[in-house]
Structure formats: structure tokens, C-alpha cells
Coordinates of C-alpha atoms in Angstrom, one line a residue:
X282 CA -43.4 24.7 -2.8
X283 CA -42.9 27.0 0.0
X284 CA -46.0 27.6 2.3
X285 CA -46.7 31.3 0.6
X286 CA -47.4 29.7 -2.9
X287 CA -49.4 27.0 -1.1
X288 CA -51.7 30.1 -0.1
X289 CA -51.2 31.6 -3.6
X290 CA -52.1 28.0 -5.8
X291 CA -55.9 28.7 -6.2
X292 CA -55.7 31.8 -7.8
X293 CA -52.6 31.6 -10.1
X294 CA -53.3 31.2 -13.4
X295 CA -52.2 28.0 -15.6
X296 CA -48.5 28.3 -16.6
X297 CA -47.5 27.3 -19.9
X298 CA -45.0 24.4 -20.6
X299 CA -41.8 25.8 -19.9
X300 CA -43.1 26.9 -16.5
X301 CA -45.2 23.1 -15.4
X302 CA -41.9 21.6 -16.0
X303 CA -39.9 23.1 -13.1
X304 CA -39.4 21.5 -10.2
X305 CA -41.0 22.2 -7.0
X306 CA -39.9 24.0 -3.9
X307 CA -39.2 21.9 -1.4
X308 CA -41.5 22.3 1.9
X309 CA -40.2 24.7 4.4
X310 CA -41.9 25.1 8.2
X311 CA -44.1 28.5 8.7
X312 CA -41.4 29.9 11.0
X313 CA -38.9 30.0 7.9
X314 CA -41.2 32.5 6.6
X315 CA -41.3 34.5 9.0
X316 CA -39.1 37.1 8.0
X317 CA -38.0 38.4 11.1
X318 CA -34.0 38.4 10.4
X319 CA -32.0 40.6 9.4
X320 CA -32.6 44.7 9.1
X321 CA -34.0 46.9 6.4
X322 CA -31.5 48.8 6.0
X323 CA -31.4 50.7 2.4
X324 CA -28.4 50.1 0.1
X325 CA -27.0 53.4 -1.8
X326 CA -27.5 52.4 -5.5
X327 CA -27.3 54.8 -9.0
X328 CA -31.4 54.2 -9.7
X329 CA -33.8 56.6 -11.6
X330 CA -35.5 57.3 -8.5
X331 CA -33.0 57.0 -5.6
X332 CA -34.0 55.0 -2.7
X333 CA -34.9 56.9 0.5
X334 CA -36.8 57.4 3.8
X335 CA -40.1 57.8 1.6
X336 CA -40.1 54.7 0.2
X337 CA -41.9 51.5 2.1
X338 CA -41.3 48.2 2.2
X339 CA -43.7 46.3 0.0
X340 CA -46.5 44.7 2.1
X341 CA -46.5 40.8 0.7
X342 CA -48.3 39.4 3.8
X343 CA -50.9 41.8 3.9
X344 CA -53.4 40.0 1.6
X345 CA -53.0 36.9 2.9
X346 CA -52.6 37.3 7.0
X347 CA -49.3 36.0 6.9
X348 CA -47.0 38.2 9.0
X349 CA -43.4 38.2 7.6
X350 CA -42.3 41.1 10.0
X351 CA -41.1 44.4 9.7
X352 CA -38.9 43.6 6.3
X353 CA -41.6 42.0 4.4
X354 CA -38.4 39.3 4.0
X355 CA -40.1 36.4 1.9
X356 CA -40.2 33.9 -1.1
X357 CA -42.8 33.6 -3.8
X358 CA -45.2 37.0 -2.5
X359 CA -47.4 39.1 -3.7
X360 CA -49.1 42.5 -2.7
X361 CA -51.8 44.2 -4.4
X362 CA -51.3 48.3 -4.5
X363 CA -54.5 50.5 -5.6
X364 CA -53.4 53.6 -7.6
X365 CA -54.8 56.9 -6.3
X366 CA -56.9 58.5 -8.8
X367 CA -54.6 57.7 -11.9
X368 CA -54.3 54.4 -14.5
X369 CA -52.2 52.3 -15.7
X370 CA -52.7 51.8 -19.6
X371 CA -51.7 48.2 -20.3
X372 CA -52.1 47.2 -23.5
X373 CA -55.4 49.1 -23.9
X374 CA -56.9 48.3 -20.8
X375 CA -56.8 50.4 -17.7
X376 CA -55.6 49.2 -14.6
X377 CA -56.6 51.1 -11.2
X378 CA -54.4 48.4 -9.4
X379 CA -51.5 46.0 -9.6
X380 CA -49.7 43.2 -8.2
X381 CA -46.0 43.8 -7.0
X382 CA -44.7 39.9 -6.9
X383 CA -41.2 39.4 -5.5
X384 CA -39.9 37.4 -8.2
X385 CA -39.2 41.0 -10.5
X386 CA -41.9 41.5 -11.7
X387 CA -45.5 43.7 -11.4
X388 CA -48.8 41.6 -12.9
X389 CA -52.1 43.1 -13.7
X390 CA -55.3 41.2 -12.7
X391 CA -54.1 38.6 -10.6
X392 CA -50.8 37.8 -8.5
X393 CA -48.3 35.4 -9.7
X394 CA -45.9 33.5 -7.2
X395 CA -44.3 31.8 -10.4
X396 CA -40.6 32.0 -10.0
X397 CA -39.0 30.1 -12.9
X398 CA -40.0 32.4 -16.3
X399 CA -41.0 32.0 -19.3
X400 CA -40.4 33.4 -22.9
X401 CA -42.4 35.7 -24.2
X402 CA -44.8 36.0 -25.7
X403 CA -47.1 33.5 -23.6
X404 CA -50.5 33.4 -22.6
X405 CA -51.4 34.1 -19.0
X406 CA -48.6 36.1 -17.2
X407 CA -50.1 39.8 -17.8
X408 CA -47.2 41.4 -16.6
X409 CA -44.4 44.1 -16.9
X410 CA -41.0 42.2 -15.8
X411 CA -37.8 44.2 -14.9
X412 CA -35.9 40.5 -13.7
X413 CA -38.5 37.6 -13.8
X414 CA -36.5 35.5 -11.7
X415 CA -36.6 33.5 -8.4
X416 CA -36.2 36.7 -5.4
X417 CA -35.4 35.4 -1.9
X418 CA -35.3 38.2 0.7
X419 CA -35.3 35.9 3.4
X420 CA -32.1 35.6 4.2
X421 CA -31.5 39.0 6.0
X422 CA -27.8 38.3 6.6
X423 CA -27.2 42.0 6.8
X424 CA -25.8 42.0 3.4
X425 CA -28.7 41.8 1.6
X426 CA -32.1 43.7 1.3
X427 CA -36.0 44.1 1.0
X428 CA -38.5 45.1 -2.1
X429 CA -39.5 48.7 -1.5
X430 CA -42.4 51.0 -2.9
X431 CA -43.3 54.2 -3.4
X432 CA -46.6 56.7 -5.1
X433 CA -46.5 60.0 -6.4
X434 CA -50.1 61.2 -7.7
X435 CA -51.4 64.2 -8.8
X436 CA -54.0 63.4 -6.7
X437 CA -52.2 64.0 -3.7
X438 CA -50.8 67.1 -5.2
X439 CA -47.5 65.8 -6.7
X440 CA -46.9 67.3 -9.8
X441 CA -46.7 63.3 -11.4
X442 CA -48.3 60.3 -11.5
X443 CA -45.8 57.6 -11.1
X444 CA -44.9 53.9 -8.9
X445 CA -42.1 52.7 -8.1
X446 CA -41.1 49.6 -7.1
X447 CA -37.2 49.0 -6.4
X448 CA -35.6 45.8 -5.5
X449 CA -32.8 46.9 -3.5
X450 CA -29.9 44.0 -3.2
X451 CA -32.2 41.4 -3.5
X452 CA -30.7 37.6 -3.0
X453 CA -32.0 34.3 -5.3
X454 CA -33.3 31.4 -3.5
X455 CA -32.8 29.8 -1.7
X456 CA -31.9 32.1 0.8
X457 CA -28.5 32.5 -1.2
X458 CA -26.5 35.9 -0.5
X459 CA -23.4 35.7 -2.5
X460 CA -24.9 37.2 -5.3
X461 CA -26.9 40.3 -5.3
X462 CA -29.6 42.6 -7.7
X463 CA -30.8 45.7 -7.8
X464 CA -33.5 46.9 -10.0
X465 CA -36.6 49.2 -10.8
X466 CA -40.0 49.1 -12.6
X467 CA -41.4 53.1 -12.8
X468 CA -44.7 52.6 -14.0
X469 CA -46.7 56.2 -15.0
X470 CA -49.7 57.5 -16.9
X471 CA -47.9 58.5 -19.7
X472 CA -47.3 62.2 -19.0
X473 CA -43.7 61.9 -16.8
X474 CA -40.8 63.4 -18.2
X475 CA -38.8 61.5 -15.8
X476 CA -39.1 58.5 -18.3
X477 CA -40.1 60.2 -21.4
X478 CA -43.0 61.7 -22.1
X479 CA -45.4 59.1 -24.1
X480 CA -43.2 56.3 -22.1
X481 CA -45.2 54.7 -19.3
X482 CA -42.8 52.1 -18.4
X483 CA -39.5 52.5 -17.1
X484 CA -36.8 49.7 -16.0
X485 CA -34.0 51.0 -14.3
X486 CA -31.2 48.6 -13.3
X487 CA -28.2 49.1 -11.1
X488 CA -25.3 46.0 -10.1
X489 CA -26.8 43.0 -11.6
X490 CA -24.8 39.4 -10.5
X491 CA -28.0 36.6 -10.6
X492 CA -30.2 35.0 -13.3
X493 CA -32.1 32.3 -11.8
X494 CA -32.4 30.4 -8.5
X495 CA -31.2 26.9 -7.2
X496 CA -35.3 25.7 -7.8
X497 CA -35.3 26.7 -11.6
X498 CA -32.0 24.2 -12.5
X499 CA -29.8 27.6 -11.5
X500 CA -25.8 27.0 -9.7
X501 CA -24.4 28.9 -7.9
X502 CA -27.4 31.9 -9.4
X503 CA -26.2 31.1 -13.2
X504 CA -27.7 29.2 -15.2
X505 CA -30.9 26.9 -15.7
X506 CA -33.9 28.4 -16.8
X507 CA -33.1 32.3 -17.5
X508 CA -34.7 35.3 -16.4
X509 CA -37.0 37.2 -18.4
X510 CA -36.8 41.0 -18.8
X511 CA -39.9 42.6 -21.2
X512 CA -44.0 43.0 -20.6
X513 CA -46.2 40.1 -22.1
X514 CA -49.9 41.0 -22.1
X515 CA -51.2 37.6 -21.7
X516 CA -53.1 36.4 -25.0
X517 CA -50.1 35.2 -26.6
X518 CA -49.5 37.8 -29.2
X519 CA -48.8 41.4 -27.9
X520 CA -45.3 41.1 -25.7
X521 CA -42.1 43.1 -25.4
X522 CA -39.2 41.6 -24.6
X523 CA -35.6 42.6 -24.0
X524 CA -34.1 39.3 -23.8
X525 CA -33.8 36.3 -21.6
X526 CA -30.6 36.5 -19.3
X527 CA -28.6 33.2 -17.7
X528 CA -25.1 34.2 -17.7
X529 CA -22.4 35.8 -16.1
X530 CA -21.1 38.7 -18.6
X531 CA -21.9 41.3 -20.9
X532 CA -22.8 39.6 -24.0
X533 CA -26.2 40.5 -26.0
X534 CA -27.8 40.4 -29.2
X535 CA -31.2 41.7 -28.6
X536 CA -34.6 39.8 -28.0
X537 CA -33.6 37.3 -29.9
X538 CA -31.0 34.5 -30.8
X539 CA -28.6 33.1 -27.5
X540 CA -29.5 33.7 -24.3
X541 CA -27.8 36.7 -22.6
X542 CA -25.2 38.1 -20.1
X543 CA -27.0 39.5 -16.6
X544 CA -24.1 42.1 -16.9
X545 CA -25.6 43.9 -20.3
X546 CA -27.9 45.2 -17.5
X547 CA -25.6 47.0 -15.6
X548 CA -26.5 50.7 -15.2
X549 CA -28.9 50.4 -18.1
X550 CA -32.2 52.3 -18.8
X551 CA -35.1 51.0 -20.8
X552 CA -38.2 52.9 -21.6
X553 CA -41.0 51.9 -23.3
X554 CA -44.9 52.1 -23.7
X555 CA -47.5 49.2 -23.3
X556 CA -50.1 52.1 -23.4
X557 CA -52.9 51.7 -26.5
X558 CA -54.3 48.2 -28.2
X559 CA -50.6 47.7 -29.6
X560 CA -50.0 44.9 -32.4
X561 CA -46.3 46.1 -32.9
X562 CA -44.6 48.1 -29.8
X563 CA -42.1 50.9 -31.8
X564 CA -38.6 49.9 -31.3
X565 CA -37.0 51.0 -28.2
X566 CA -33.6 52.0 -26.8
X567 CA -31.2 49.8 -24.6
X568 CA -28.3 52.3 -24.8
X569 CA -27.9 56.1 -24.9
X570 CA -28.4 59.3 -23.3
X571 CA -30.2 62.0 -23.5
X572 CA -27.2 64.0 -22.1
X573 CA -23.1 64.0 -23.7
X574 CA -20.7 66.2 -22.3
X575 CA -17.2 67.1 -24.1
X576 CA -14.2 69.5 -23.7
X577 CA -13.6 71.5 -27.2
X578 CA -10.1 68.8 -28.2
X579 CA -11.6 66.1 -27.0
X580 CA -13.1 62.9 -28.7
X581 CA -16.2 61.9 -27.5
X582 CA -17.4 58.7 -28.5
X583 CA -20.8 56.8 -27.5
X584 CA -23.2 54.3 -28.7
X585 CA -26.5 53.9 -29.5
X586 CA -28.9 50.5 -29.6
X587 CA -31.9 50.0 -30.1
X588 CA -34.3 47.2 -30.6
X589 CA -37.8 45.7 -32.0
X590 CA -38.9 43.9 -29.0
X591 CA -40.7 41.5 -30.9
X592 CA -37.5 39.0 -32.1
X593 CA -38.7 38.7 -35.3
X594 CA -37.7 42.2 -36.2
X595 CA -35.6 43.5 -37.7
X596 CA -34.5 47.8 -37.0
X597 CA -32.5 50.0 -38.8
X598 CA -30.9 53.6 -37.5
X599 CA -30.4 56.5 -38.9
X600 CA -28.6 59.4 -37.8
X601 CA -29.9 63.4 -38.2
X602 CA -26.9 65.6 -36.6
X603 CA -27.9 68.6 -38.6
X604 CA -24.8 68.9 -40.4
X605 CA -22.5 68.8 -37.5
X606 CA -19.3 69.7 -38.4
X607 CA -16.3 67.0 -36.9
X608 CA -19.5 64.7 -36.1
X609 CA -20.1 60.8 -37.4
X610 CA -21.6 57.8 -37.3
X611 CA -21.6 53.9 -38.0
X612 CA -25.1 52.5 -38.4
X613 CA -25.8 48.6 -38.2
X614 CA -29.2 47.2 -38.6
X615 CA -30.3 43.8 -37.4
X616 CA -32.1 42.4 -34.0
X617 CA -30.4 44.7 -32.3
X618 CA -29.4 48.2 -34.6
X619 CA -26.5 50.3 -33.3
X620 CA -24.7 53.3 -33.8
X621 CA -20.9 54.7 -32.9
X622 CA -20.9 58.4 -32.8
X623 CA -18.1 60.2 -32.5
X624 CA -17.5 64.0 -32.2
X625 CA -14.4 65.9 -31.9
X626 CA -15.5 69.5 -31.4
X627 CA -13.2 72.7 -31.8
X628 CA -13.3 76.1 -30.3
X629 CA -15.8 77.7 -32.8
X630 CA -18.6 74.3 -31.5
X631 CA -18.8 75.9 -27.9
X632 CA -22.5 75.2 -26.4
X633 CA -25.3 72.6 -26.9
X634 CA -25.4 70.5 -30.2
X635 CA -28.6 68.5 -31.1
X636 CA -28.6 65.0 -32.8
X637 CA -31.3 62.8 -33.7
X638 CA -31.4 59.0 -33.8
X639 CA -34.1 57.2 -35.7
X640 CA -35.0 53.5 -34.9
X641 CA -37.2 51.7 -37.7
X642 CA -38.4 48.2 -37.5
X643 CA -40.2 46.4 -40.3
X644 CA -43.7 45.2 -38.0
X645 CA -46.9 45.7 -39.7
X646 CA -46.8 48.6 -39.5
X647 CA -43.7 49.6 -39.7
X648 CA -43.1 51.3 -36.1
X649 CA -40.5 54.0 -35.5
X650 CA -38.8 55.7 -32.6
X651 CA -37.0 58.9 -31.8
X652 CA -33.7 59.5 -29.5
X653 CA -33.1 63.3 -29.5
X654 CA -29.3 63.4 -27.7
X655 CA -27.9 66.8 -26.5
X656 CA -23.9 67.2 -26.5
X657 CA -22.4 70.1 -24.7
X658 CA -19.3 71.4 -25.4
X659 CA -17.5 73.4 -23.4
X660 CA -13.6 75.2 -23.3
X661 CA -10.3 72.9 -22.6
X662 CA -9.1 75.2 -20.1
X663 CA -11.1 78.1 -17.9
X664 CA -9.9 80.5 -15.7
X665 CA -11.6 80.9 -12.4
X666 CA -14.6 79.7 -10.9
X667 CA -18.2 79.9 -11.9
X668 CA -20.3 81.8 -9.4
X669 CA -23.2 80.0 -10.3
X670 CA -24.7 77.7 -13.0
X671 CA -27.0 78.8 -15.8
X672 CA -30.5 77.8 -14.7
X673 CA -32.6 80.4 -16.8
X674 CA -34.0 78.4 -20.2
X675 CA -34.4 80.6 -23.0
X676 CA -36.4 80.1 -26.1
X677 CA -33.8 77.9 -27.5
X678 CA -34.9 75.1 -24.7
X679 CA -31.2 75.4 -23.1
X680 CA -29.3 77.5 -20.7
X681 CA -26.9 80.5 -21.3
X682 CA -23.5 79.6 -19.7
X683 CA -20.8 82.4 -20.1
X684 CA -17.0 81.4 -19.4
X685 CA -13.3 82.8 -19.0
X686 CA -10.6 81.9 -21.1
X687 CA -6.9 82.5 -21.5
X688 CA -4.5 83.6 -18.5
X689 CA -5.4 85.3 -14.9
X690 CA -2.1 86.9 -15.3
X691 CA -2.6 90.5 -16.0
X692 CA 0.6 91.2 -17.9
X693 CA -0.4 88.4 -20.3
X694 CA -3.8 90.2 -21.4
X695 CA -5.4 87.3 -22.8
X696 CA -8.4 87.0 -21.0
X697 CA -11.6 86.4 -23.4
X698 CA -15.7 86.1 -22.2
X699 CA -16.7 83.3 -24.3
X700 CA -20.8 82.9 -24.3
X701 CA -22.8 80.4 -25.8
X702 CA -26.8 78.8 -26.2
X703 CA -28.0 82.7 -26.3
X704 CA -31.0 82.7 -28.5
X705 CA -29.6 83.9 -32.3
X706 CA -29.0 87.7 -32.9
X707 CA -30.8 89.1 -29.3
X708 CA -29.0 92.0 -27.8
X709 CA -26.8 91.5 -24.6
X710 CA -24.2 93.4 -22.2
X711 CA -21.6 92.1 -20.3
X712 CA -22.1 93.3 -16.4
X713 CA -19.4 94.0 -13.8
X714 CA -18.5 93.8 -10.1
X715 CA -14.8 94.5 -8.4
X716 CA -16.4 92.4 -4.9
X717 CA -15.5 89.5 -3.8
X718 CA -19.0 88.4 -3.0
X719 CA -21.5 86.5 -4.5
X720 CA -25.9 87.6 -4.7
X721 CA -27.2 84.5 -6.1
X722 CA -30.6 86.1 -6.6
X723 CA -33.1 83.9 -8.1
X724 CA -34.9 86.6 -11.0
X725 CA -38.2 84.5 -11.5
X726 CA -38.0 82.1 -15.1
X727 CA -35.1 84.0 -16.3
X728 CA -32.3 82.7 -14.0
X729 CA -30.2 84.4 -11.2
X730 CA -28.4 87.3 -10.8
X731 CA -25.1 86.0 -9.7
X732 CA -22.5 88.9 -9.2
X733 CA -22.2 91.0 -6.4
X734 CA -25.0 94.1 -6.3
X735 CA -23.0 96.8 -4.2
X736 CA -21.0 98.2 -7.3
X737 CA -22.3 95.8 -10.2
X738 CA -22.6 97.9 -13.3
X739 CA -22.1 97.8 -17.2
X740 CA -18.8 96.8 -18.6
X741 CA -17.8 99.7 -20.6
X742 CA -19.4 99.8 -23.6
X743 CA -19.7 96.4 -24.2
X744 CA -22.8 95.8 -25.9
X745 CA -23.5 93.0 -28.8
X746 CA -25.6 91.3 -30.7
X747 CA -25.4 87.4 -30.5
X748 CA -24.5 85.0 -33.1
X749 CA -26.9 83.2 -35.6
X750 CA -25.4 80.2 -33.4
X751 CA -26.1 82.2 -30.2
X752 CA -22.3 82.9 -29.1
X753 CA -20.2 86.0 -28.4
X754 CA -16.8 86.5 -27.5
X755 CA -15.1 89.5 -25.9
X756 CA -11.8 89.8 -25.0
X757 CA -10.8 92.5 -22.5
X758 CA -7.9 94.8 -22.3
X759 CA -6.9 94.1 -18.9
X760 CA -4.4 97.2 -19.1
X761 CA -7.4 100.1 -19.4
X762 CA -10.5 97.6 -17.7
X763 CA -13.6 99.7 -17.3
X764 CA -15.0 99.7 -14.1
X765 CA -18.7 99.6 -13.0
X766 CA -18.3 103.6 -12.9
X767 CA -16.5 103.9 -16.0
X768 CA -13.6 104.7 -15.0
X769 CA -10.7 103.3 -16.9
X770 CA -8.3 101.5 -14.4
X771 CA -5.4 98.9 -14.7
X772 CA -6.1 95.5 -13.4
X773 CA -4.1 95.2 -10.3
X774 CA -2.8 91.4 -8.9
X775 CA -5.0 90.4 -5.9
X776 CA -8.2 92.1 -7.5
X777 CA -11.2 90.1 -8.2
X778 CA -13.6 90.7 -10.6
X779 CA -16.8 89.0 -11.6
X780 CA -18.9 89.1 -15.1
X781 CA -22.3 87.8 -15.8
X782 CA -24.0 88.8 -19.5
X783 CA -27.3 89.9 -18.8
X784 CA -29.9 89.4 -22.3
X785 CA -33.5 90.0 -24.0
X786 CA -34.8 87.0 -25.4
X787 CA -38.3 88.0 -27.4
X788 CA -40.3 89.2 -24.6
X789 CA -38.8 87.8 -21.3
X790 CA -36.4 89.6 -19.8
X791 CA -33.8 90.4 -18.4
X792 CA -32.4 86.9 -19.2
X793 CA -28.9 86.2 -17.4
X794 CA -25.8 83.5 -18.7
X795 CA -24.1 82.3 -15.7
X796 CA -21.5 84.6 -14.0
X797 CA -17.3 84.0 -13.6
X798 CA -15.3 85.1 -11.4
X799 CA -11.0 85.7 -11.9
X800 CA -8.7 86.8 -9.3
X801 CA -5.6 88.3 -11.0
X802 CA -2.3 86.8 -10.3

């Protein structure tokens, strides 16, 4: 038992079974811990929140008088952080503070230098766990790194409430570098769309290569007693739990059943809420995003999982895709529920498609939980370059995007405007501009005027009425192409021109799509 959990014994709670049985630390001099090794440098990761300059090293020693130095390196701390002026809902209770420990995980109510885990659910332990496992940051080799912080409140005038705690290339003990983890706990108030709104737990998770340290039975960071990844509230009922993790690997098969590969956790995302007096937490997703992109042609296929967190459960998925046309699914219920989309969209699917996955358990009560998952689907093949993305949301929640299609050869006339996400049946016209140039003027809510303004004027007489889908196409004669004065002129090789569809959506206007630009061969 290192010197730090010496200080910590008094006020640790009892550990259950699983955790009395592992061994001890063995004794290490005060100067081991003093963390003065090594740099704090920050390690470029693929995080929810990105690691910066704004971020602070975690103070472990600061509640205790133990100096570990500059890094905070260390085994077995803890550091208590006040909120400032927002809560933390756990499990009904509010929490104006928490305990960051180094082993993975953050505690409420008391700190825990416990570094072998335990299942959940358990009592004692009150804790949210991203990687419950034995952290060692003591090592400071240069290859590894430190447990960093940071607070947004609204108090402070952020537009959020929201910690978070990242554990950047963290090593296992004892002091062992050869394998590395980086993880996240985002912990909010309930109201950040960062996570989902309603979500006020987040556990972001980046290269993951340990499970459990050379004190907990672990070789060579595999093995032994596993880590634990879920929230446990502490009176042995209410828990969430992802799984327990011991191997090398990818294998899973939800909270339940073997223990798991530390690889499943790879550039994963879990959110969840521990917020209300909870006897059944609604199922909750491992696996996908809010976000698909795909080229008309091409197959897109992803999955989604979801699962109860209580192992008992059982959740089935179903599938809303609105009657997507070249869309389907394969649902499988169990422990852990999954579906395989695929989607093979053609030219007439241009824009953003909505489906909706529903995840069911069978608790008492039956909980349930939505995954609404946008696919865009945009042209094979454009021609030229887009002056500037669509950043003006319209009533339909999404972005106009307008784009050029066919051949920059003017002999060929084959160039088409293709526009889609306009709200249904509002009135549009397609603008002009022979420069070269780009504005890029931001127009308040509505987006940004993107073309030129020295000679931008109305394309002809090209004015329309969107699609009940919100799309329009217009394919130009290239041999008589209106100009902003409306004089009928020949494209010529070597000229540019640029188009951008300006539109009234209810009472906002104007709205604008995003602007193209084709040089003519």
C-alpha cells in the first residue's frame, strides 16, 4: 500500500469482497511519490472535448499536503473539485462537488484510492467510472501522461455547464509504460447538447491497450481482476454498467456474460443519465452516430448497439426510416440488441435523410431510448469548388447545400444546379457572379452571402418553387448563359462563374444554400 492510500485508509469506505481480497501494494519511500519526473506534455487524442492549454492538471495532493509536483504524477489519489453554481444529479441526489480519483473513476461523497474494481452493482463505491482500474502516472518516462481537468459554467458566463476530466496516456502500475489509455468522463447538468440533451454523463474513450495493474493479479496490463466501466450508486441496487474489461481485443457481449476486450472501447462514445431516483436506467447506446455521410452510388453500411445496463435485461430495436427508399435493416435483440443498416442512395435521395432507432428493455418498467441518425447524401461527381459551406438552418433543422453537376466543358453543356434540404414548396432564385472573388458575408441566422457582390445579380429568369422534398434542379444552357445584366452571352473557356440560390423560408429571410464556383475548360 503506497504511502497516498496510507493517508487515504481512514476515510475510504468498506470494500466489498471482491475488492478485501486483493493484494496489497507493496511499501514504497515518500520520494517515489514525488512526482517530479517526467513533463506534462499533452498527447493529441480524437476526444469529445479535445485536450488543450485550458485544461489543468488535476490537483491530487492538494487535500492532503502531499506535494507531487508540477504533473500531479501519482498512484492511488484523489482531489476533490467544487462545481460553480451548478449540480450534479446522481441518482436523485445533488452533488455540489466530486472526487476525481486516478484509478478512472469520479466518486461522490467521499474519495476512493481503491484500485482493483468491482462488479456492479455493489454497495459503497458511489461513483461514475469511465476505466476503474489501477492508473500510475508516475512514471513520467516522456511517453506517458497526467489526469487533466477542466469547468465550463454558466456561472462564469459559458453558455454550458459541464466537467471534464481526461486521462491522457495514462500508464497501469506499477509505474509500467508499455501500455497506454486515454479516456473521458463529461459530467453536466443535463441541458448540454454536446452529450445529448437529457444525458448528464458522457464517457469518451480514445486508444485503449490496459485492463488492470501488476497489484490486481494483472501481466503484462492483461488480465486479473478486470476493469470496470458503468456508474453504481452505492446501495446495491441502482448501477449501470457497460461491462467488465480484462483482455486484449475487441470482443463484447454487453454488461453481461464473459468478461470483455479493452479494444471494444476504442473510439467509442457512451452517454447516459444517472439523473432522477432511477430503478431501471433506459437502455443506452455503445455504437452509432448521430451523423452518416454517403455519395449517391455508394453503399453505406453501419451499425447500431445498444444495451440495458442492468445484465439481466434483455433490449430489442426497432428501426423507423420513414419509408426510405434503397434503406434496411437487421435487428437482433438480446444483452446487447444490434442493428446493420444499410443504404444505397440514388440521384433522386440528394440531401439529409432521418432514421430513428428505438432501444426497449424489459425492466419494471419497461424503459426505452431514442437514437435519431441523420445520413447525408450528396452527388458522385461535382464540378468545381464550393465557395463556402451551408451554415444558415432553416425550418427543416438542416442546411441548404446547392452543387454543380456534369462537365466544366462548355461544348458539352451539361452543367445542372442540384439543391437540396430547402424547406418544401418555398420560392427561390438562382443568383449570379462572372468574378473570381469570393464575399463570404455572414447575413445574421440565415447564412452567408458567398458570391462576389461587384456584378452579382439574378440568373435569368430562373425562379422556382422547391420540392415537397425540398430539392430543385436546373440545368443551364451554357451556349446563351444569362448574365447578371441579362444579357445573353456564350460561356467562354477561362471564365468563372459562381452561383448561390438565395430563398424565403416562412418569415426569415433571405435564406441562402451554399454557393459553387466552375471555371470553364
Amino acid at each position: 500500500m503506497t504511502l497516498l492510500t496510507l493517508c487515504l485508509a481512514a476515510s475510504l469506505q468498506a470494500a466489498p469482497a471482491p475488492q478485501a481480497a486483493a493484494p496489497k501494494k507493496p511499501a514504497r519511500p515518500t520520494a517515489a511519490l514525488a512526482g517530479a519526473r517526467g513533463s506534462c506534455a499533452q498527447f493529441p487524442s480524437n476526444l469529445c472535448v479535445p485536450l488543450d492549454s485550458s485544461f489543468t492538471v488535476v490537483p491530487f495532493g492538494a487535500q492532503f499536503g502531499i506535494s507531487f509536483g508540477a504533473c500531479e504524477r501519482n498512484d492511488d489519489g484523489s482531489a476533490l473539485l467544487a462545481l460553480n453554481g451548478w449540480s450534479f444529479d446522481f441518482y436523485g441526489t445533488l452533488w455540489q462537488d466530486l472526487w476525481v480519483n486516478n484509478n478512472g473513476n469520479v466518486s461522490l461523497g467521499t474519495q476512493f484510492a481503491a484500485f482493483s474494481s468491482s462488479g456492479f452493482p455493489v454497495s459503497g463505491f458511489p461513483m461514475v467510472a469511465a476505466f476503474w482500474g489501477d492508473v500510475d502516472t508516475r512514471a513520467g518516462d516522456g511517453t506517458d501522461g497526467a489526469v487533466w481537468y477542466r469547468e465550463w459554467s454558466t456561472a462564469a458566463g459559458d453558455s454550458v455547464n459541464r466537467l471534464v476530466v481526461t486521462w491522457d496516456r495514462v500508464a497501469f502500475y506499477d509505474e509500467n509504460t508499455s501500455k497506454l489509455n486515454t479516456f473521458q468522463i463529461i459530467i453536466t447538468d443535463g441541458n448540454d447538447p454536446l452529450i445529448g440533451l437529457g444525458n448528464n454523463v458522457c464517457f469518451c474513450y480514445d486508444d485503449m491497450e490496459w485492463t488492470t495493474g501488476d497489484a490486481s493479479s494483472g501481466s503484462g496490463g492483461l488480465g486479473g481482476t478486470p476493469a470496470t466501466v458503468g456508474a453504481n450508486q452505492g446501495n446495491g441496487t441502482d448501477f449501470f454498467l457497460v461491462g467488465r474489461f480484462d483482455a486484449d481485443g475487441d470482443a463484447y457481449d454487453g454488461p453481461a456474460g464473459a468478461n470483455d476486450g479493452v479494444d471494444y472501447l476504442d473510439g467509442r462514445t457512451i452517454s447516459f443519465s444517472v439523473g432522477g431516483a432511477t430503478t431501471n436506467v433506459a437502455p443506452v447506446y455503445v455504437s452509432g452516430d448521430a451523423r452518416y455521410d454517403v455519395l449517391v452510388g455508394d453503399t453505406l453500411t453501419f451499425d447500431v448497439e445498444a444495451i440495458g445496463p442492468e445484465p439481466s435485461q434483455s433490449v430489442t430495436l426497432t428501426v423507423d426510416a420513414g419509408g426510405l427508399a434503397n434503406f434496411s435493416s437487421v435487428e437482433t435483440s438480446g444483452g446487447l440488441a444490434t442493428s446493420t443498416a444499410t443504404f444505397t442512395p440514388d440521384l433522386s435521395q440528394l440531401g439529409t435523410h432521418v432514421v430513428e432507432f428505438t432501444a426497449t428493455d424489459d425492466g419494471s418498467p419497461v424503459a426505452t431510448s431514442l437514437l435519431t441518425v441523420e445520413i447525408v447524401v450528396a452527388p458522385a461527381a461535382t464540378v468545381g469548388d464550393e465557395l463556402c459551406t451551408p451554415n444558415g438552418i432553416n425550418s427543416t433543422g438542416r442546411a441548404a447545400t446547392l452543387y454543380a453537376m456534369g462537365s466544366a466543358d462548355a461544348a458539352q453543356n451539361d452543367l445542372t444546379l442540384e439543391v437540396s434540404d430547402m424547406p418544401p414548396n418555398v420560392l427561390g432564385l438562382i443568383a449570379v457572379s462572372q468574378s473570381t472573388g469570393v464575399l463570404d458575408q455572414f447575413m445574421g441566422n440565415q447564412g452567408r452571402f458567398c458570391i462576389n457582390g461587384a456584378d452579382v445579380g439574378r440568373y435569368g429568369s430562373a425562379i422556382f418553387n422547391s420540392t415537397a422534398a425540398g430539392r430543385h434542379t436546373y440545368a443551364l444552357d451554357l451556349a446563351t448563359l444569362p448574365t447578371p445584366t441579362g444579357v445573353p452571352a456564350a460561356a467562354v473557356a477561362g471564365q468563372t462563374w459562381g452561383w448561390q440560390i438565395w430563398y424565403r423560408d416562412g418569415a426569415q429571410g433571405p435564406n441562402f444554400t451554399s454557393a459553387v464556383r466552375v471555371t470553364f475548360l
